[in-house]
GROMACS .gro file of N, CA and C in nm:
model
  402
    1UNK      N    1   0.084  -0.118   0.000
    1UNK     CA    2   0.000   0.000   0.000
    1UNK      C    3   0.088   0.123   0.000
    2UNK      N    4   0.064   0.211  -0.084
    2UNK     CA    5   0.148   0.375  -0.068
    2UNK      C    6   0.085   0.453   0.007
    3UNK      N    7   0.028   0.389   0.140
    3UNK     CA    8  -0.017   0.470   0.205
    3UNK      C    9   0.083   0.510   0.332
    4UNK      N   10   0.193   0.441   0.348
    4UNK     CA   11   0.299   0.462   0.427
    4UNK      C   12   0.440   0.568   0.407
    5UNK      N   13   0.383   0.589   0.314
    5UNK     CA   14   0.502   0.706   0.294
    5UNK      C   15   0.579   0.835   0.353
    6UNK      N   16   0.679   0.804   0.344
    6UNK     CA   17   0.708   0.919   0.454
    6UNK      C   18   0.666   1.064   0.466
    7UNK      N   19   0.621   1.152   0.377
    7UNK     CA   20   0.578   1.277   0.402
    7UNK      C   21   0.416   1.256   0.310
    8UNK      N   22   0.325   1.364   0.387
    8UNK     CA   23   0.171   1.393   0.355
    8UNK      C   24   0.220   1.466   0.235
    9UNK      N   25   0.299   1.478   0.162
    9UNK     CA   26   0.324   1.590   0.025
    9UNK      C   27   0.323   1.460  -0.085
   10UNK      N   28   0.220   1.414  -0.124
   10UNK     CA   29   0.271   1.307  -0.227
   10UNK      C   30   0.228   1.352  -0.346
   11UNK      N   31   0.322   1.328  -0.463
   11UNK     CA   32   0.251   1.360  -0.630
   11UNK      C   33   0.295   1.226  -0.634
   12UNK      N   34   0.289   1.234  -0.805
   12UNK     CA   35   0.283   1.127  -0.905
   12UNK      C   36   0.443   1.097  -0.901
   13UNK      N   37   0.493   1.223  -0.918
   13UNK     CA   38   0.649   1.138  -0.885
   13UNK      C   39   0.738   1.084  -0.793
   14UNK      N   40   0.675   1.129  -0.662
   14UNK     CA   41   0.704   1.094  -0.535
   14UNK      C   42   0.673   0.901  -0.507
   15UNK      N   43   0.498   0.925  -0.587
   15UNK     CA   44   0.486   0.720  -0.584
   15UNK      C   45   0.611   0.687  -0.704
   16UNK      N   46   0.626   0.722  -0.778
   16UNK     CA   47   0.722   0.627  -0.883
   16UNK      C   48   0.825   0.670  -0.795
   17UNK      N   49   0.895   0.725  -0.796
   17UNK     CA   50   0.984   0.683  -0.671
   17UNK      C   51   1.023   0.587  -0.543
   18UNK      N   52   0.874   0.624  -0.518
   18UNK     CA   53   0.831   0.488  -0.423
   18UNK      C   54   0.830   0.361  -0.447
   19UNK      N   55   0.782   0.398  -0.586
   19UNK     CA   56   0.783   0.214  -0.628
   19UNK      C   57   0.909   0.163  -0.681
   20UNK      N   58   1.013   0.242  -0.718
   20UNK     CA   59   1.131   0.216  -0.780
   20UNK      C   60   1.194   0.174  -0.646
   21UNK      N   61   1.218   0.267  -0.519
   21UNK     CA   62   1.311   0.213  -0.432
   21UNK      C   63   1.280   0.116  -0.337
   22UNK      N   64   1.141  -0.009  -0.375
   22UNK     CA   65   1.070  -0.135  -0.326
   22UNK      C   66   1.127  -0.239  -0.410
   23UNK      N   67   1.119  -0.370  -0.333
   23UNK     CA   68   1.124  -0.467  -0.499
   23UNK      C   69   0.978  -0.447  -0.544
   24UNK      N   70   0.995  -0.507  -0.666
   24UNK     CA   71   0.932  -0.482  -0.816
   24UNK      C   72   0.736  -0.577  -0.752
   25UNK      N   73   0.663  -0.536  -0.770
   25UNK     CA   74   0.471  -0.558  -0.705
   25UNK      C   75   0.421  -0.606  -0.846
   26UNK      N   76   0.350  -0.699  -0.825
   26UNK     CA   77   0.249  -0.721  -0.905
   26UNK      C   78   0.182  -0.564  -0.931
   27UNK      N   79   0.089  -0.551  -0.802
   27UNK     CA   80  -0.017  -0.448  -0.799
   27UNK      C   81   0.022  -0.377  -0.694
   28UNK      N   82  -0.014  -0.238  -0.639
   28UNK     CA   83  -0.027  -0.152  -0.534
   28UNK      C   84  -0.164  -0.071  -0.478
   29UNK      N   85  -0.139  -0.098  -0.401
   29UNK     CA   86  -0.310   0.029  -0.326
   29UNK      C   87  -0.268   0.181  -0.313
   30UNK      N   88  -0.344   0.235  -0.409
   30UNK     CA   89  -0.290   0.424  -0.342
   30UNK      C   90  -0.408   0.425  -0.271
   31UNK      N   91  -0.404   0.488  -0.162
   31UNK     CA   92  -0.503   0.565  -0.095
   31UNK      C   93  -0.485   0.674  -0.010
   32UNK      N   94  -0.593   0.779  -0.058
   32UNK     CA   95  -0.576   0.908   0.057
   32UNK      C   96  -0.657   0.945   0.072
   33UNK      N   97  -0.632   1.009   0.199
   33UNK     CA   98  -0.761   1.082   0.298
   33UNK      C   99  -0.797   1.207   0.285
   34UNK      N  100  -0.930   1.199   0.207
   34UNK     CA  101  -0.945   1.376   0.186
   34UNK      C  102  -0.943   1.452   0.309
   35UNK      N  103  -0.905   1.459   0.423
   35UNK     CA  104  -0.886   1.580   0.508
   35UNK      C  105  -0.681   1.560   0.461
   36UNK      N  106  -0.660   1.512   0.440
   36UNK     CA  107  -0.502   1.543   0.416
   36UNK      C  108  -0.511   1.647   0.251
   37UNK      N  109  -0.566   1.659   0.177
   37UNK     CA  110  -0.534   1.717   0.077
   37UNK      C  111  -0.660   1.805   0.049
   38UNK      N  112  -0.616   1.896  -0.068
   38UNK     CA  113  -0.716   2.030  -0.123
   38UNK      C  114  -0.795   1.922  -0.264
   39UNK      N  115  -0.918   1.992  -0.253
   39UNK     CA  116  -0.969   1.960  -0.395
   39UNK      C  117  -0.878   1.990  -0.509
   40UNK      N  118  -0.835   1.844  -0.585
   40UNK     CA  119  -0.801   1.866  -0.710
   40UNK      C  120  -0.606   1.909  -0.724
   41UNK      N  121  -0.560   1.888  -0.586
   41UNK     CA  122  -0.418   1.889  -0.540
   41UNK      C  123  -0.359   1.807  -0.607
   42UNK      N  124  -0.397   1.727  -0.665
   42UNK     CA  125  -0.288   1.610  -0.800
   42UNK      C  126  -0.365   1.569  -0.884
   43UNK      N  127  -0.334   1.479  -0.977
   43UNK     CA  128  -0.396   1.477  -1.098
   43UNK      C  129  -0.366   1.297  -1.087
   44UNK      N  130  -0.504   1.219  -1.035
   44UNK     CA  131  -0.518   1.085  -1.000
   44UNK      C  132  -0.492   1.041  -1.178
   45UNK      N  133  -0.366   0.978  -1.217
   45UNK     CA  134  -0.350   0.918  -1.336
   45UNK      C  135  -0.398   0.769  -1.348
   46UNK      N  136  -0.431   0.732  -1.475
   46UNK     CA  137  -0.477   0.593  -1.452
   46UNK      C  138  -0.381   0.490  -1.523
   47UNK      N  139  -0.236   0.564  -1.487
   47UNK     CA  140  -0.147   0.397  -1.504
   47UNK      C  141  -0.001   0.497  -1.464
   48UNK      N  142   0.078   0.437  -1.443
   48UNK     CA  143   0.212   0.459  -1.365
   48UNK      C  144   0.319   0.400  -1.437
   49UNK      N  145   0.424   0.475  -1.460
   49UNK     CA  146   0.554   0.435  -1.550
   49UNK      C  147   0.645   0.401  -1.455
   50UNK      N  148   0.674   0.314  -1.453
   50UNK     CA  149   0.821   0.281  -1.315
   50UNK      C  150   0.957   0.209  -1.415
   51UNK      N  151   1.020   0.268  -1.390
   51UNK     CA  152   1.190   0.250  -1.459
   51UNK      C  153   1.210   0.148  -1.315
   52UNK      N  154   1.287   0.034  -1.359
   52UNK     CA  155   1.394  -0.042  -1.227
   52UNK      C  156   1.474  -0.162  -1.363
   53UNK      N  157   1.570  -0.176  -1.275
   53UNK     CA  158   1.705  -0.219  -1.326
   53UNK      C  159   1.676  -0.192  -1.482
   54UNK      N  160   1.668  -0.096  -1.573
   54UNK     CA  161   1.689  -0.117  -1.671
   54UNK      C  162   1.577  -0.133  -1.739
   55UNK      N  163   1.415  -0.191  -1.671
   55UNK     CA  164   1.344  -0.189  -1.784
   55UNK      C  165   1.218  -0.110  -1.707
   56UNK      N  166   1.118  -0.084  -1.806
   56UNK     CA  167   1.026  -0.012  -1.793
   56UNK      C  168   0.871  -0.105  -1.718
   57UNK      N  169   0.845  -0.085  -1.623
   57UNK     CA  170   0.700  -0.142  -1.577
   57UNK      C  171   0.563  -0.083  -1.590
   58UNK      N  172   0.493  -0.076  -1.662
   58UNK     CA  173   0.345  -0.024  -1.647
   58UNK      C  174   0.259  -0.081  -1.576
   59UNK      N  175   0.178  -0.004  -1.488
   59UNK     CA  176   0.082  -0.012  -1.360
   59UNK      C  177  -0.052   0.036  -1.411
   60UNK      N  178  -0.149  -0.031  -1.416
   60UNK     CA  179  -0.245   0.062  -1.514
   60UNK      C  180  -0.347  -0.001  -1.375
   61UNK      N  181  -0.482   0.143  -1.353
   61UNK     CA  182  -0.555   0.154  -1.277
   61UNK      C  183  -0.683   0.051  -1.305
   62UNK      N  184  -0.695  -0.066  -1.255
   62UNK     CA  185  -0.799  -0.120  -1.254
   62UNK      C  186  -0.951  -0.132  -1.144
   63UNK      N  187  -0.941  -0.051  -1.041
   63UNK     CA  188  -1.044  -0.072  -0.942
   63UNK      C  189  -1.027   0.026  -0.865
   64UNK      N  190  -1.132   0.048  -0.749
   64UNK     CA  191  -1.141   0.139  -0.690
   64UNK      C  192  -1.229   0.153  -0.543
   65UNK      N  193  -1.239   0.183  -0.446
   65UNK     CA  194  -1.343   0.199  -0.325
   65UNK      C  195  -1.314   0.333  -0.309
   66UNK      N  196  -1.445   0.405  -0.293
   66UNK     CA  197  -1.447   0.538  -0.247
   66UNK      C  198  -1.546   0.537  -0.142
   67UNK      N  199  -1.499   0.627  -0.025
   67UNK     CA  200  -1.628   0.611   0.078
   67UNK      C  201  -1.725   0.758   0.068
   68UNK      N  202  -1.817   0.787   0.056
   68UNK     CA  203  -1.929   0.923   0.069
   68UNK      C  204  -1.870   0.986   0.134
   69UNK      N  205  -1.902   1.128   0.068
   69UNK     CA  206  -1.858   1.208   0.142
   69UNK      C  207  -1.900   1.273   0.281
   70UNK      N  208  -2.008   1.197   0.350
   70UNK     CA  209  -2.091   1.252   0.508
   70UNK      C  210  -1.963   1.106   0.573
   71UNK      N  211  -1.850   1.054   0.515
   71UNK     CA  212  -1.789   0.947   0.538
   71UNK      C  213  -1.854   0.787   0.635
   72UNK      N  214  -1.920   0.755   0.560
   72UNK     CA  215  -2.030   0.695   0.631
   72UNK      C  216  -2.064   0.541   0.543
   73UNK      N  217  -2.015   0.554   0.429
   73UNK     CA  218  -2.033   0.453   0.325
   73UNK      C  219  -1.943   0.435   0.238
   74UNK      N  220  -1.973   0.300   0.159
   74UNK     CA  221  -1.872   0.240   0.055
   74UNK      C  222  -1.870   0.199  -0.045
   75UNK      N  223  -1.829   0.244  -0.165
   75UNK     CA  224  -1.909   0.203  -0.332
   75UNK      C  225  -1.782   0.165  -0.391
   76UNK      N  226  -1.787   0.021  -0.450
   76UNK     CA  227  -1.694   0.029  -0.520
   76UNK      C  228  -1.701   0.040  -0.691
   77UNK      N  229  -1.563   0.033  -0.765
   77UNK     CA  230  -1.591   0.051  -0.890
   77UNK      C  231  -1.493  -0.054  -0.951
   78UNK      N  232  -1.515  -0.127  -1.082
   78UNK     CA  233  -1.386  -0.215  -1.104
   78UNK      C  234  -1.389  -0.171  -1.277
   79UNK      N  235  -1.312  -0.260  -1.333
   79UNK     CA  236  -1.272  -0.253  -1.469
   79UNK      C  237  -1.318  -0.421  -1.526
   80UNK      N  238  -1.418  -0.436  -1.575
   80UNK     CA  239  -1.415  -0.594  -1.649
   80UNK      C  240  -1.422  -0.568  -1.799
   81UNK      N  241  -1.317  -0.697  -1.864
   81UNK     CA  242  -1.333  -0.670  -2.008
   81UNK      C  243  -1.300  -0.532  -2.076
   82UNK      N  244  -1.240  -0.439  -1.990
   82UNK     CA  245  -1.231  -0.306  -2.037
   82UNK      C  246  -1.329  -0.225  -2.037
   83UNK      N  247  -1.431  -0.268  -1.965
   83UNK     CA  248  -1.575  -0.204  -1.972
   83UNK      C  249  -1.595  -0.158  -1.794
   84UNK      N  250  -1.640  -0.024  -1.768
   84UNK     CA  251  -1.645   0.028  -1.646
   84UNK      C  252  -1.727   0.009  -1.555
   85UNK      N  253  -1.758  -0.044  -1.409
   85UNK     CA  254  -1.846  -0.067  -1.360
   85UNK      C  255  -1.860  -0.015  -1.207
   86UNK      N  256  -2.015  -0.014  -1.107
   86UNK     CA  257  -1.987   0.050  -1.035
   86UNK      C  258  -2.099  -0.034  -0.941
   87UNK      N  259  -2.072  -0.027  -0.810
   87UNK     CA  260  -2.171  -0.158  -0.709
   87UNK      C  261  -2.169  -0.037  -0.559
   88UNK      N  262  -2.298  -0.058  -0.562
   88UNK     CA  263  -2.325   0.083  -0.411
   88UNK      C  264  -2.449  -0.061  -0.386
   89UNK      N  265  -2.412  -0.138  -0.266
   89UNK     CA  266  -2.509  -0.225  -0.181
   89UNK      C  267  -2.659  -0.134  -0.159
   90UNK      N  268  -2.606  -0.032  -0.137
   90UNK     CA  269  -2.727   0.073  -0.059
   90UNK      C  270  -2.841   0.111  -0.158
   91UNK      N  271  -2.802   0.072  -0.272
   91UNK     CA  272  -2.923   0.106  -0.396
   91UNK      C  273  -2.947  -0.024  -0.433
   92UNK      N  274  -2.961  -0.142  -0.365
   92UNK     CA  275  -2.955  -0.293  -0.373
   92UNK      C  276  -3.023  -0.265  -0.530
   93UNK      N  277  -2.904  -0.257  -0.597
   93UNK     CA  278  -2.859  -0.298  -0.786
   93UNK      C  279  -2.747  -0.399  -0.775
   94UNK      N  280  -2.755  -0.448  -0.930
   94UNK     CA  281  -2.637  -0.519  -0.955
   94UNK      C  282  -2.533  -0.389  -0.975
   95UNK      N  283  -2.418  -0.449  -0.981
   95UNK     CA  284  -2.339  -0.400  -1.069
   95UNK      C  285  -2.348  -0.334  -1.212
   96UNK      N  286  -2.379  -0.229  -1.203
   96UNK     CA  287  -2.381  -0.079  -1.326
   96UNK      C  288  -2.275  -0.080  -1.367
   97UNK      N  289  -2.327  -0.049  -1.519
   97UNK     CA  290  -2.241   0.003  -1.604
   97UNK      C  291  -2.193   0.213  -1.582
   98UNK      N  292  -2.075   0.223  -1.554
   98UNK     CA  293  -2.057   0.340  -1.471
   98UNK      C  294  -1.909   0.387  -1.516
   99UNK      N  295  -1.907   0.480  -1.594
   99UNK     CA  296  -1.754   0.565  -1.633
   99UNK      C  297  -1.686   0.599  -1.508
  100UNK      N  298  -1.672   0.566  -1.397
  100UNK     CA  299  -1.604   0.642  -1.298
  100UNK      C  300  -1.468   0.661  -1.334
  101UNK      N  301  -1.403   0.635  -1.395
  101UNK     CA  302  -1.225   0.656  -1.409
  101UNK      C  303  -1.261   0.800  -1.527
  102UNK      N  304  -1.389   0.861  -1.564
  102UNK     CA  305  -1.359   1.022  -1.599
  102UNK      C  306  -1.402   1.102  -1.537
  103UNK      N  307  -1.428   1.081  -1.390
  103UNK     CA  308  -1.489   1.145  -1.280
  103UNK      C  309  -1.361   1.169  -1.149
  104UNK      N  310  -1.221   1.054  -1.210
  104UNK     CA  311  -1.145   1.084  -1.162
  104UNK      C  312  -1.068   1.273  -1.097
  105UNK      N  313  -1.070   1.299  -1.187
  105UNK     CA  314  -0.983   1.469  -1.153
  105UNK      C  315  -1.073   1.541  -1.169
  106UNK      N  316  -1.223   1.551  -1.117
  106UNK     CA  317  -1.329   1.621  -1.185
  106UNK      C  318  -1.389   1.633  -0.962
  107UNK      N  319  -1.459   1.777  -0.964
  107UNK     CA  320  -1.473   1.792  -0.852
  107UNK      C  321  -1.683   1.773  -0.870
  108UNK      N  322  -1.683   1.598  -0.913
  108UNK     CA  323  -1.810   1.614  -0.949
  108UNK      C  324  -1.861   1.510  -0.841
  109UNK      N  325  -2.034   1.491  -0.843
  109UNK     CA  326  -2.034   1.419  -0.706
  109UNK      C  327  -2.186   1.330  -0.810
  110UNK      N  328  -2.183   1.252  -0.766
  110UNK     CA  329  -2.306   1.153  -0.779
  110UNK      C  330  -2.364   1.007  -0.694
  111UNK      N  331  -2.454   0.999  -0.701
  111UNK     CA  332  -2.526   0.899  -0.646
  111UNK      C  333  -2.619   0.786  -0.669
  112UNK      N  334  -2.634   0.650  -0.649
  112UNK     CA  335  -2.661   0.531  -0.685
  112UNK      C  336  -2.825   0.506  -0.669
  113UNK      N  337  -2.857   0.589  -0.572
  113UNK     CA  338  -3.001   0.585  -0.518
  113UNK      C  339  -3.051   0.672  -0.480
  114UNK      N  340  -3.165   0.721  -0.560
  114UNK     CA  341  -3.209   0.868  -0.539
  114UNK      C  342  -3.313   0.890  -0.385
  115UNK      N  343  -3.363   0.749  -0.316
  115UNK     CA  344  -3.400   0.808  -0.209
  115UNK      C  345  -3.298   0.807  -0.081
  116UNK      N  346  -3.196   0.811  -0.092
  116UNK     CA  347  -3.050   0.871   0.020
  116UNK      C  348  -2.944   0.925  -0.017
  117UNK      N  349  -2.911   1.010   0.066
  117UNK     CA  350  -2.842   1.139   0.029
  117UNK      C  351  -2.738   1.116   0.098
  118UNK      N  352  -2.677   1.014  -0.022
  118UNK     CA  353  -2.502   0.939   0.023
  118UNK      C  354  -2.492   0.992  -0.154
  119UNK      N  355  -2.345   1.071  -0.120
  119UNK     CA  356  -2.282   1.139  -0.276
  119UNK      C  357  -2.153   1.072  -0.250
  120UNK      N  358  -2.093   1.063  -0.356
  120UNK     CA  359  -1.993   1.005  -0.370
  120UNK      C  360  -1.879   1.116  -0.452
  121UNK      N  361  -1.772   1.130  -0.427
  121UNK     CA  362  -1.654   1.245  -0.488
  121UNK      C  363  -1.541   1.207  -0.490
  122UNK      N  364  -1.444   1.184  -0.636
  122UNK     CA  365  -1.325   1.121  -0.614
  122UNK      C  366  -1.182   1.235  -0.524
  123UNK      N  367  -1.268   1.362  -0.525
  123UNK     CA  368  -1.176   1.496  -0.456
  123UNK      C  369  -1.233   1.531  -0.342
  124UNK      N  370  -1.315   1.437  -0.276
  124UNK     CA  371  -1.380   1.494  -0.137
  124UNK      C  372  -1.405   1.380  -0.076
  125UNK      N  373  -1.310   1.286  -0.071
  125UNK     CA  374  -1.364   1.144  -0.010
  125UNK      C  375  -1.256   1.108   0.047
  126UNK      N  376  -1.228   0.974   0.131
  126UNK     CA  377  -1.176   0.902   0.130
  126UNK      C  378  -1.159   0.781   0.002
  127UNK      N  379  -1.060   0.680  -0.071
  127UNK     CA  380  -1.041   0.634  -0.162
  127UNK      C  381  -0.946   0.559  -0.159
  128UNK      N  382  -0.935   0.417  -0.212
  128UNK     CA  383  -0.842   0.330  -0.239
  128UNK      C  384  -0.867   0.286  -0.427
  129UNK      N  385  -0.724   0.343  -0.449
  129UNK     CA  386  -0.694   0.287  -0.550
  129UNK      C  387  -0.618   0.161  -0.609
  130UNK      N  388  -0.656   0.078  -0.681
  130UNK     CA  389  -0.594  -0.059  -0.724
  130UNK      C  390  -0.513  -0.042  -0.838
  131UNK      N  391  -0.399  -0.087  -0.862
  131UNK     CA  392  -0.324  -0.080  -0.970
  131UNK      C  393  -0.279  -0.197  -0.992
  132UNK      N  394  -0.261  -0.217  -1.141
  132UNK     CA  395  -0.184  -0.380  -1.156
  132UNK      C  396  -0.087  -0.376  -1.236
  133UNK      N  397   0.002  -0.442  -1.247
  133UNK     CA  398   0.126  -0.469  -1.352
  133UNK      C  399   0.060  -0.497  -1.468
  134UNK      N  400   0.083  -0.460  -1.594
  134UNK     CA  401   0.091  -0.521  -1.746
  134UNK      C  402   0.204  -0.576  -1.786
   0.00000   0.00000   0.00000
């Protein structure tokens, strides 16, 4: 998980860094706590370039848990087949078809079930991100 890192100042080059001076992961968890950062303070990418001994690794973003923003709940989102999807228990649906990876860097908010007023925000939440090796 890159959630151990030594300073609350993290960008994009600070994790490739991170991941360069680890041995070499299948996958990694980013996650951060929106009271540690400002709306829209980095730019959540959806795959990661890591240089080690010589060759190049790509990390590309496959999944996701974000909790509401009254921090109270948990929706997740995954990637199947290349096709986007999204599962909130609380609107007892299946699994939706749901773009969330362009809602990434966007200070936008939405919700699964229109009779509770649980919003969901990838810049005002708590969030775990999944990444995997290619």
């Amino acid at each position: 998980t890159v959630r151990n890192m030594p300073n609350k100042k993290v960008s994009n080059a600070s994790i490739v860094r991170y991941l360069q001076d680890r041995p070499l992961v299948e996958y990694f968890i980013l996650d951060r706590f929106s009271e540690e950062y400002k709306n829209n303070s980095w730019t959540i990418p959806q795959k990661y370039k890591v240089e080690k001994n010589g060759e190049t690794y790509t990390y590309v973003l496959d999944s996701a848990v974000v909790r509401d923003t009254k921090k109270q709940h948990f929706s997740a989102y995954i990637t199947c087949n290349g096709k986007s999807f999204a599962f909130d228990g609380e609107s007892f649906a299946r699994m939706t078809p749901f773009e969330w990876k362009k809602k990434l860097n966007k200070n936008t908010q939405w919700r699964f079930a229109e009779q509770y007023e649980t919003y969901f925000n990838f810049q005002q939440a708590y969030f775990m991100l999944f990444y995997y090796r290619i």
